[in-house]
mmCIF file of C-alpha atoms in Angstrom:
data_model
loop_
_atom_site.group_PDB
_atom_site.id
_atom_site.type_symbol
_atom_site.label_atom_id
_atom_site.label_comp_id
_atom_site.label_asym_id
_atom_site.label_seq_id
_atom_site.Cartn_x
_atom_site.Cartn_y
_atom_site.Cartn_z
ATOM 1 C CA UNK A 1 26.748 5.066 129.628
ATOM 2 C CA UNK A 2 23.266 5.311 130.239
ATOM 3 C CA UNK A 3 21.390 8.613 131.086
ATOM 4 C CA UNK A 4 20.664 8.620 135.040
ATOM 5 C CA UNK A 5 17.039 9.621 134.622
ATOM 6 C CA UNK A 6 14.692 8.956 131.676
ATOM 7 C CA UNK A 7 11.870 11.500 131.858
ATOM 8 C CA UNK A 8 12.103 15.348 131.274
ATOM 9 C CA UNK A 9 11.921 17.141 134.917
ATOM 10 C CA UNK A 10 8.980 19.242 135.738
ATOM 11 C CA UNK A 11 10.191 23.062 134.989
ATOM 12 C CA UNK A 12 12.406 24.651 136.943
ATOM 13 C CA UNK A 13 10.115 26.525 139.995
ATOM 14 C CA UNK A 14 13.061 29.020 139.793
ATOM 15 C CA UNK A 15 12.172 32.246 138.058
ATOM 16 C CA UNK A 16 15.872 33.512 136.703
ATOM 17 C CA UNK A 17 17.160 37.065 136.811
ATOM 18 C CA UNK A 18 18.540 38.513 133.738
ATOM 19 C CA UNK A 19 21.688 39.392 135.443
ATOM 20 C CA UNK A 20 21.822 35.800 136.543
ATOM 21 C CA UNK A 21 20.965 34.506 132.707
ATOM 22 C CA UNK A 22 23.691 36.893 131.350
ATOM 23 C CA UNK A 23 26.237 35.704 133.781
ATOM 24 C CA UNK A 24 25.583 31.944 133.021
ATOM 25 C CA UNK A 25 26.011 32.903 129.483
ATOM 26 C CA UNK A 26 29.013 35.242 129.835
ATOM 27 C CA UNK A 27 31.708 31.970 130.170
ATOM 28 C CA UNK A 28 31.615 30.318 127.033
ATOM 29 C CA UNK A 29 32.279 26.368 128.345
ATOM 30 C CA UNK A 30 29.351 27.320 130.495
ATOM 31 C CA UNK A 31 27.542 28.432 127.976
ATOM 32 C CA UNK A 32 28.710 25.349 125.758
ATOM 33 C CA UNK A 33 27.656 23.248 128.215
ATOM 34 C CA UNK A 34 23.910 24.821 129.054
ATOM 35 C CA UNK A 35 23.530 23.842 125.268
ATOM 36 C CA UNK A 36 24.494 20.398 125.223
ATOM 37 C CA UNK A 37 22.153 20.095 128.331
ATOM 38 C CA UNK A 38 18.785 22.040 126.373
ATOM 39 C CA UNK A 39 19.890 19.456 123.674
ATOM 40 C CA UNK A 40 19.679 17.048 125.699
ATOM 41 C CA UNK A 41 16.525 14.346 125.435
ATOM 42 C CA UNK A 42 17.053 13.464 129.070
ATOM 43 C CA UNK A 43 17.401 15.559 131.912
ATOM 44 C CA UNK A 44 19.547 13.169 133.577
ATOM 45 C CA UNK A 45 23.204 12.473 131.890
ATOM 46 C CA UNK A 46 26.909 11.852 133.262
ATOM 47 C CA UNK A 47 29.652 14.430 133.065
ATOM 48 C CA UNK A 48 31.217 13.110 130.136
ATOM 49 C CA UNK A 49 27.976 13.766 127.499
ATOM 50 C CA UNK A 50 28.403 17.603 128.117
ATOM 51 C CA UNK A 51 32.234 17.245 128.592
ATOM 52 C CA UNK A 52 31.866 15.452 125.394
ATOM 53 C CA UNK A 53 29.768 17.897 123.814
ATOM 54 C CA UNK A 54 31.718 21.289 124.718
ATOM 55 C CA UNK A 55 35.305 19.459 123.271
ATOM 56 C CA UNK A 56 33.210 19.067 120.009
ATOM 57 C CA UNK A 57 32.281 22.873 120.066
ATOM 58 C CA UNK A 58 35.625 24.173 121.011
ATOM 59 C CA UNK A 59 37.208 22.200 118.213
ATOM 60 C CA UNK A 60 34.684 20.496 115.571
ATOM 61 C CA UNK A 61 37.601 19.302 113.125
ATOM 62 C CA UNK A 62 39.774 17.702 115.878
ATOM 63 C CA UNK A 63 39.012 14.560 117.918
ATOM 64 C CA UNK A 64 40.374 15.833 121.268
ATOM 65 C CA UNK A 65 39.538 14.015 124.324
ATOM 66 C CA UNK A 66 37.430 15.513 126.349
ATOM 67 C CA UNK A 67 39.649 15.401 129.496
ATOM 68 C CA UNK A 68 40.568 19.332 129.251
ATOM 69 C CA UNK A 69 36.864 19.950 129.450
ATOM 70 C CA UNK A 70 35.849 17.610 132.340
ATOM 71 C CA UNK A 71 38.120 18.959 135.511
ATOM 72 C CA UNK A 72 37.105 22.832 134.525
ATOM 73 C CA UNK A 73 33.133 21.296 134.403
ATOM 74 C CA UNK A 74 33.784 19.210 137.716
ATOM 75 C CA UNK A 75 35.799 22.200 139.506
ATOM 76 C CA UNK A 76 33.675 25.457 137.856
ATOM 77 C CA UNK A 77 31.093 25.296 135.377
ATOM 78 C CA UNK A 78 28.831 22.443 136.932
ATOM 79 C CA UNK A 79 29.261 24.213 140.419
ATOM 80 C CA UNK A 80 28.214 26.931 139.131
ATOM 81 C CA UNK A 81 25.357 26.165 137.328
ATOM 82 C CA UNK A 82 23.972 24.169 140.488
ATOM 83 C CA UNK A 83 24.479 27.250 142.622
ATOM 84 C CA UNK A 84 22.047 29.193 140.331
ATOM 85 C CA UNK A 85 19.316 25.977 140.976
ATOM 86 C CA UNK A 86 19.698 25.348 137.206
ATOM 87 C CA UNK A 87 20.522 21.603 137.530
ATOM 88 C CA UNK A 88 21.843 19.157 140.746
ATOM 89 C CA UNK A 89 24.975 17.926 140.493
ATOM 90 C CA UNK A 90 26.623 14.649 142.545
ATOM 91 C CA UNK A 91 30.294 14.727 141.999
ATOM 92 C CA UNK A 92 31.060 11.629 143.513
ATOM 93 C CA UNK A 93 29.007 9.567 140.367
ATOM 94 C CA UNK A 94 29.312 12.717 138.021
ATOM 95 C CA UNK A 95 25.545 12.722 137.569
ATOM 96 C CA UNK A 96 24.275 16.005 136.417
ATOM 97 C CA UNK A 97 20.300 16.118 136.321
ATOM 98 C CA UNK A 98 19.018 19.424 134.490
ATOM 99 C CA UNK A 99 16.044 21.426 135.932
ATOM 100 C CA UNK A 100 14.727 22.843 132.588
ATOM 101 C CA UNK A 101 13.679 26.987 133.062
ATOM 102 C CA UNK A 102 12.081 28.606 130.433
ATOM 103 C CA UNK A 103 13.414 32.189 130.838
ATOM 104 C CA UNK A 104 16.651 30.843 130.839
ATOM 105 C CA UNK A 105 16.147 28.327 127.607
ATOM 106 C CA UNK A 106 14.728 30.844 125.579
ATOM 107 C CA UNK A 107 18.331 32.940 126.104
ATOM 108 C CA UNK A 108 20.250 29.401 125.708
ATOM 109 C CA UNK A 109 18.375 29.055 122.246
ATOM 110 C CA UNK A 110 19.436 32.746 121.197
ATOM 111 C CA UNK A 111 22.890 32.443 122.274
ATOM 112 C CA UNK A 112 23.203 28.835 120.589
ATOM 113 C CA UNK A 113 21.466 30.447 117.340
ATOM 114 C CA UNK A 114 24.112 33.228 117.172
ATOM 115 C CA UNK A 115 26.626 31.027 117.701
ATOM 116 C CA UNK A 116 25.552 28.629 115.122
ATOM 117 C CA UNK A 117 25.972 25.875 117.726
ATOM 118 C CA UNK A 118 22.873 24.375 117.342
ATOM 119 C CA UNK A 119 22.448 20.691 116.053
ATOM 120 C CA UNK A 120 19.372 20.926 114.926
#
């Protein structure tokens, strides 16, 4: 499927709390799937790319589907991350468009370092 939106958003106006960075971070699909959106060349992607990213994570050797994933991102993570003006989300078209924010990417990039979930 193609990405909904071609060009990078303008940075996030939003100026992020550490308490509100730490909490995004704290869940790990969440945090799985604020990666696969920093990684992300567009800003503007369906719910299945991250879905499909955050399967690979939980389980690199095994080609599950990524159906687990994409009810708890529809029902929790996405939700969530929208609340906290990170990115919009439509659930009736699954179309998540990310709002990039510096003080938060620079935590994202940590986390995913640590992790070793970078793939680059």
């Amino acid at each position: 499927m193609e990405a909904a939106v071609t060009e990078r958003n303008p940075v996030s106006p939003i100026t992020l709390s550490l308490e509100t960075i730490f909490e995004l971070l704290s869940e790990r699909r969440r945090r799985y799937t604020l990666y696969a959106l920093y990684e992300t060349e567009n800003d503007g992607i369906y719910l299945d790319e991250p879905a499909s990213h955050v399967a690979q994570l939980e389980a690199p050797d095994d080609q599950s589907s990524t159906e687990p994933v994409e009810p708890y991102l529809q029902e929790q993570c996405l939700p969530t991350l929208a609340d906290a003006n990170v990115i919009n989300y439509d659930p009736r078209t699954n179309a998540v468009h990310y709002w990039q924010n510096p003080s938060l990417e620079e935590w994202v990039e940590h986390a995913a370092f640590k992790e070793n979930k970078l793939d680059w």
